[in-house]
mmCIF file with all atom_site columns, C-alpha atoms in Angstrom:
data_model
loop_
_atom_site.group_PDB
_atom_site.id
_atom_site.type_symbol
_atom_site.label_atom_id
_atom_site.label_alt_id
_atom_site.label_comp_id
_atom_site.label_asym_id
_atom_site.label_entity_id
_atom_site.label_seq_id
_atom_site.pdbx_PDB_ins_code
_atom_site.Cartn_x
_atom_site.Cartn_y
_atom_site.Cartn_z
_atom_site.occupancy
_atom_site.B_iso_or_equiv
_atom_site.pdbx_formal_charge
_atom_site.auth_seq_id
_atom_site.auth_comp_id
_atom_site.auth_asym_id
_atom_site.auth_atom_id
_atom_site.pdbx_PDB_model_num
ATOM 1  C CA . PRO A 1 1  ? -102.831 315.816 -149.358 1.00 0.00 ? 133 PRO A CA 1
ATOM 2  C CA . GLY A 1 2  ? -105.959 317.585 -150.648 1.00 0.00 ? 134 GLY A CA 1
ATOM 3  C CA . LEU A 1 3  ? -106.115 319.945 -147.695 1.00 0.00 ? 135 LEU A CA 1
ATOM 4  C CA . GLN A 1 4  ? -102.381 320.563 -147.853 1.00 0.00 ? 136 GLN A CA 1
ATOM 5  C CA . GLU A 1 5  ? -102.657 321.444 -151.531 1.00 0.00 ? 137 GLU A CA 1
ATOM 6  C CA . LYS A 1 6  ? -105.476 323.897 -150.758 1.00 0.00 ? 138 LYS A CA 1
ATOM 7  C CA . LEU A 1 7  ? -103.364 325.542 -148.044 1.00 0.00 ? 139 LEU A CA 1
ATOM 8  C CA . VAL A 1 8  ? -100.397 325.994 -150.375 1.00 0.00 ? 140 VAL A CA 1
ATOM 9  C CA . ARG A 1 9  ? -102.597 327.358 -153.154 1.00 0.00 ? 141 ARG A CA 1
ATOM 10 C CA . ARG A 1 10 ? -104.226 329.868 -150.796 1.00 0.00 ? 142 ARG A CA 1
ATOM 11 C CA . SER A 1 11 ? -100.813 330.901 -149.468 1.00 0.00 ? 143 SER A CA 1
ATOM 12 C CA . LEU A 1 12 ? -99.646  331.591 -153.006 1.00 0.00 ? 144 LEU A CA 1
ATOM 13 C CA . GLU A 1 13 ? -102.808 333.598 -153.737 1.00 0.00 ? 145 GLU A CA 1
ATOM 14 C CA . VAL A 1 14 ? -102.064 336.044 -150.921 1.00 0.00 ? 146 VAL A CA 1
ATOM 15 C CA . CYS A 1 15 ? -98.304  336.045 -151.532 1.00 0.00 ? 147 CYS A CA 1
ATOM 16 C CA . ALA A 1 16 ? -96.904  339.067 -153.356 1.00 0.00 ? 148 ALA A CA 1
ATOM 17 C CA . PRO A 1 17 ? -95.490  338.474 -156.847 1.00 0.00 ? 149 PRO A CA 1
ATOM 18 C CA . GLY A 1 18 ? -91.870  337.407 -156.388 1.00 0.00 ? 150 GLY A CA 1
ATOM 19 C CA . GLY A 1 19 ? -92.599  336.418 -152.776 1.00 0.00 ? 151 GLY A CA 1
ATOM 20 C CA . ARG A 1 20 ? -91.902  332.999 -151.329 1.00 0.00 ? 152 ARG A CA 1
ATOM 21 C CA . VAL A 1 21 ? -94.004  330.352 -149.636 1.00 0.00 ? 153 VAL A CA 1
ATOM 22 C CA . ILE A 1 22 ? -92.312  327.641 -147.598 1.00 0.00 ? 154 ILE A CA 1
ATOM 23 C CA . TYR A 1 23 ? -94.174  324.349 -147.587 1.00 0.00 ? 155 TYR A CA 1
ATOM 24 C CA . SER A 1 24 ? -93.050  321.895 -144.947 1.00 0.00 ? 156 SER A CA 1
ATOM 25 C CA . THR A 1 25 ? -94.407  318.779 -143.301 1.00 0.00 ? 157 THR A CA 1
ATOM 26 C CA . CYS A 1 26 ? -93.299  316.257 -140.731 1.00 0.00 ? 158 CYS A CA 1
ATOM 27 C CA . SER A 1 27 ? -94.404  313.488 -143.099 1.00 0.00 ? 159 SER A CA 1
ATOM 28 C CA . LEU A 1 28 ? -92.309  311.229 -145.275 1.00 0.00 ? 160 LEU A CA 1
ATOM 29 C CA . LEU A 1 29 ? -95.164  310.291 -147.605 1.00 0.00 ? 161 LEU A CA 1
ATOM 30 C CA . ARG A 1 30 ? -94.622  311.278 -151.230 1.00 0.00 ? 162 ARG A CA 1
ATOM 31 C CA . ALA A 1 31 ? -98.373  311.970 -151.599 1.00 0.00 ? 163 ALA A CA 1
ATOM 32 C CA . GLU A 1 32 ? -98.172  314.637 -148.905 1.00 0.00 ? 164 GLU A CA 1
ATOM 33 C CA . ASN A 1 33 ? -94.892  316.117 -150.054 1.00 0.00 ? 165 ASN A CA 1
ATOM 34 C CA . GLU A 1 34 ? -93.450  315.895 -153.560 1.00 0.00 ? 166 GLU A CA 1
ATOM 35 C CA . ALA A 1 35 ? -96.847  315.147 -155.147 1.00 0.00 ? 167 ALA A CA 1
ATOM 36 C CA . VAL A 1 36 ? -98.442  318.261 -153.592 1.00 0.00 ? 168 VAL A CA 1
ATOM 37 C CA . VAL A 1 37 ? -95.581  320.485 -154.748 1.00 0.00 ? 169 VAL A CA 1
ATOM 38 C CA . GLU A 1 38 ? -95.538  318.944 -158.228 1.00 0.00 ? 170 GLU A CA 1
ATOM 39 C CA . LYS A 1 39 ? -99.289  319.649 -158.650 1.00 0.00 ? 171 LYS A CA 1
ATOM 40 C CA . ILE A 1 40 ? -98.739  323.274 -157.637 1.00 0.00 ? 172 ILE A CA 1
ATOM 41 C CA . LEU A 1 41 ? -95.770  323.649 -159.992 1.00 0.00 ? 173 LEU A CA 1
ATOM 42 C CA . ALA A 1 42 ? -97.749  322.167 -162.890 1.00 0.00 ? 174 ALA A CA 1
ATOM 43 C CA . ASP A 1 43 ? -100.058 325.219 -162.788 1.00 0.00 ? 175 ASP A CA 1
ATOM 44 C CA . GLY A 1 44 ? -97.134  327.480 -163.713 1.00 0.00 ? 176 GLY A CA 1
ATOM 45 C CA . GLY A 1 45 ? -97.874  330.210 -161.160 1.00 0.00 ? 177 GLY A CA 1
ATOM 46 C CA . CYS A 1 46 ? -94.687  329.609 -159.202 1.00 0.00 ? 178 CYS A CA 1
ATOM 47 C CA . GLU A 1 47 ? -91.280  328.024 -159.399 1.00 0.00 ? 179 GLU A CA 1
ATOM 48 C CA . ILE A 1 48 ? -89.220  326.045 -156.951 1.00 0.00 ? 180 ILE A CA 1
ATOM 49 C CA . VAL A 1 49 ? -86.237  327.666 -155.262 1.00 0.00 ? 181 VAL A CA 1
ATOM 50 C CA . PRO A 1 50 ? -83.286  325.319 -154.630 1.00 0.00 ? 182 PRO A CA 1
ATOM 51 C CA . VAL A 1 51 ? -82.683  324.822 -150.934 1.00 0.00 ? 183 VAL A CA 1
ATOM 52 C CA . LYS A 1 52 ? -79.530  324.675 -148.881 1.00 0.00 ? 184 LYS A CA 1
ATOM 53 C CA . LEU A 1 53 ? -79.986  323.425 -145.344 1.00 0.00 ? 185 LEU A CA 1
ATOM 54 C CA . ILE A 1 54 ? -77.319  323.516 -142.663 1.00 0.00 ? 186 ILE A CA 1
ATOM 55 C CA . LEU A 1 55 ? -77.878  321.447 -139.520 1.00 0.00 ? 187 LEU A CA 1
ATOM 56 C CA . GLY A 1 56 ? -74.639  321.831 -137.640 1.00 0.00 ? 188 GLY A CA 1
ATOM 57 C CA . LYS A 1 57 ? -70.998  321.132 -138.358 1.00 0.00 ? 189 LYS A CA 1
ATOM 58 C CA . GLU A 1 58 ? -71.183  317.332 -138.654 1.00 0.00 ? 190 GLU A CA 1
ATOM 59 C CA . LYS A 1 59 ? -74.187  317.319 -140.988 1.00 0.00 ? 191 LYS A CA 1
ATOM 60 C CA . ALA A 1 60 ? -73.712  320.602 -142.871 1.00 0.00 ? 192 ALA A CA 1
ATOM 61 C CA . THR A 1 61 ? -71.766  319.324 -145.877 1.00 0.00 ? 193 THR A CA 1
ATOM 62 C CA . LYS A 1 62 ? -73.772  316.122 -146.288 1.00 0.00 ? 194 LYS A CA 1
ATOM 63 C CA . ILE A 1 63 ? -77.182  317.765 -146.012 1.00 0.00 ? 195 ILE A CA 1
ATOM 64 C CA . ALA A 1 64 ? -76.305  320.799 -148.117 1.00 0.00 ? 196 ALA A CA 1
ATOM 65 C CA . SER A 1 65 ? -75.035  318.591 -150.931 1.00 0.00 ? 197 SER A CA 1
ATOM 66 C CA . GLU A 1 66 ? -78.205  316.451 -150.915 1.00 0.00 ? 198 GLU A CA 1
ATOM 67 C CA . CYS A 1 67 ? -80.659  319.335 -150.993 1.00 0.00 ? 199 CYS A CA 1
ATOM 68 C CA . GLY A 1 68 ? -81.875  320.638 -154.302 1.00 0.00 ? 200 GLY A CA 1
ATOM 69 C CA . ARG A 1 69 ? -85.506  320.980 -155.261 1.00 0.00 ? 201 ARG A CA 1
ATOM 70 C CA . PHE A 1 70 ? -86.702  319.665 -151.895 1.00 0.00 ? 202 PHE A CA 1
ATOM 71 C CA . VAL A 1 71 ? -85.367  319.115 -148.406 1.00 0.00 ? 203 VAL A CA 1
ATOM 72 C CA . LYS A 1 72 ? -86.081  315.636 -147.107 1.00 0.00 ? 204 LYS A CA 1
ATOM 73 C CA . LEU A 1 73 ? -84.614  314.445 -143.841 1.00 0.00 ? 205 LEU A CA 1
ATOM 74 C CA . LEU A 1 74 ? -84.856  310.789 -142.903 1.00 0.00 ? 206 LEU A CA 1
ATOM 75 C CA . PRO A 1 75 ? -84.534  309.483 -139.328 1.00 0.00 ? 207 PRO A CA 1
ATOM 76 C CA . HIS A 1 76 ? -82.319  306.522 -140.236 1.00 0.00 ? 208 HIS A CA 1
ATOM 77 C CA . LYS A 1 77 ? -80.089  308.575 -142.507 1.00 0.00 ? 209 LYS A CA 1
ATOM 78 C CA . ASP A 1 78 ? -79.919  312.040 -140.954 1.00 0.00 ? 210 ASP A CA 1
ATOM 79 C CA . GLY A 1 79 ? -80.466  311.365 -137.249 1.00 0.00 ? 211 GLY A CA 1
ATOM 80 C CA . THR A 1 80 ? -83.532  313.639 -137.186 1.00 0.00 ? 212 THR A CA 1
ATOM 81 C CA . ASP A 1 81 ? -87.276  313.220 -137.240 1.00 0.00 ? 213 ASP A CA 1
ATOM 82 C CA . GLY A 1 82 ? -88.803  312.871 -140.693 1.00 0.00 ? 214 GLY A CA 1
ATOM 83 C CA . PHE A 1 83 ? -89.098  316.231 -142.427 1.00 0.00 ? 215 PHE A CA 1
ATOM 84 C CA . PHE A 1 84 ? -89.912  317.601 -145.867 1.00 0.00 ? 216 PHE A CA 1
ATOM 85 C CA . GLY A 1 85 ? -89.668  321.161 -147.145 1.00 0.00 ? 217 GLY A CA 1
ATOM 86 C CA . ALA A 1 86 ? -89.866  323.132 -150.365 1.00 0.00 ? 218 ALA A CA 1
ATOM 87 C CA . VAL A 1 87 ? -89.585  326.843 -151.132 1.00 0.00 ? 219 VAL A CA 1
ATOM 88 C CA . LEU A 1 88 ? -91.959  328.164 -153.797 1.00 0.00 ? 220 LEU A CA 1
ATOM 89 C CA . LYS A 1 89 ? -91.450  331.562 -155.409 1.00 0.00 ? 221 LYS A CA 1
ATOM 90 C CA . LYS A 1 90 ? -94.555  333.186 -156.875 1.00 0.00 ? 222 LYS A CA 1
ATOM 91 C CA . ASN A 1 91 ? -94.014  334.287 -160.452 1.00 0.00 ? 223 ASN A CA 1
ATOM 92 C CA . PRO A 1 92 ? -94.396  337.988 -161.217 1.00 0.00 ? 224 PRO A CA 1
ATOM 93 C CA . LYS A 1 93 ? -97.621  338.786 -163.070 1.00 0.00 ? 225 LYS A CA 1
#
C-alpha cells in the first residue's frame, strides 16, 4: 500500500490541473484499494470521479448500478477476476 500510494501521488504531481489519474489494482484488499484512495483524497488535491463500468449486455445494468466512488469486481459475484479502480481528478490550482 505504501508504494501504491507513492505512485498515485507522483502521478497526480505530473498530472495537469483538471486532468485525471486512474488507479486500479487486481487486489481485493481494502488496504491496497479504498484506503490508498482515501488517504490521497484527504489531502484535498483531487476529487473522485464517479465511475460507470459496462462489461457486456448481461452485466451492464448490474455493474453500472453498483459503481459509484469505486469500481470493485468480485469473482464470486461478477464472474471476473478481482479488480478495483478509481478515477481521481486533480483540482485546478
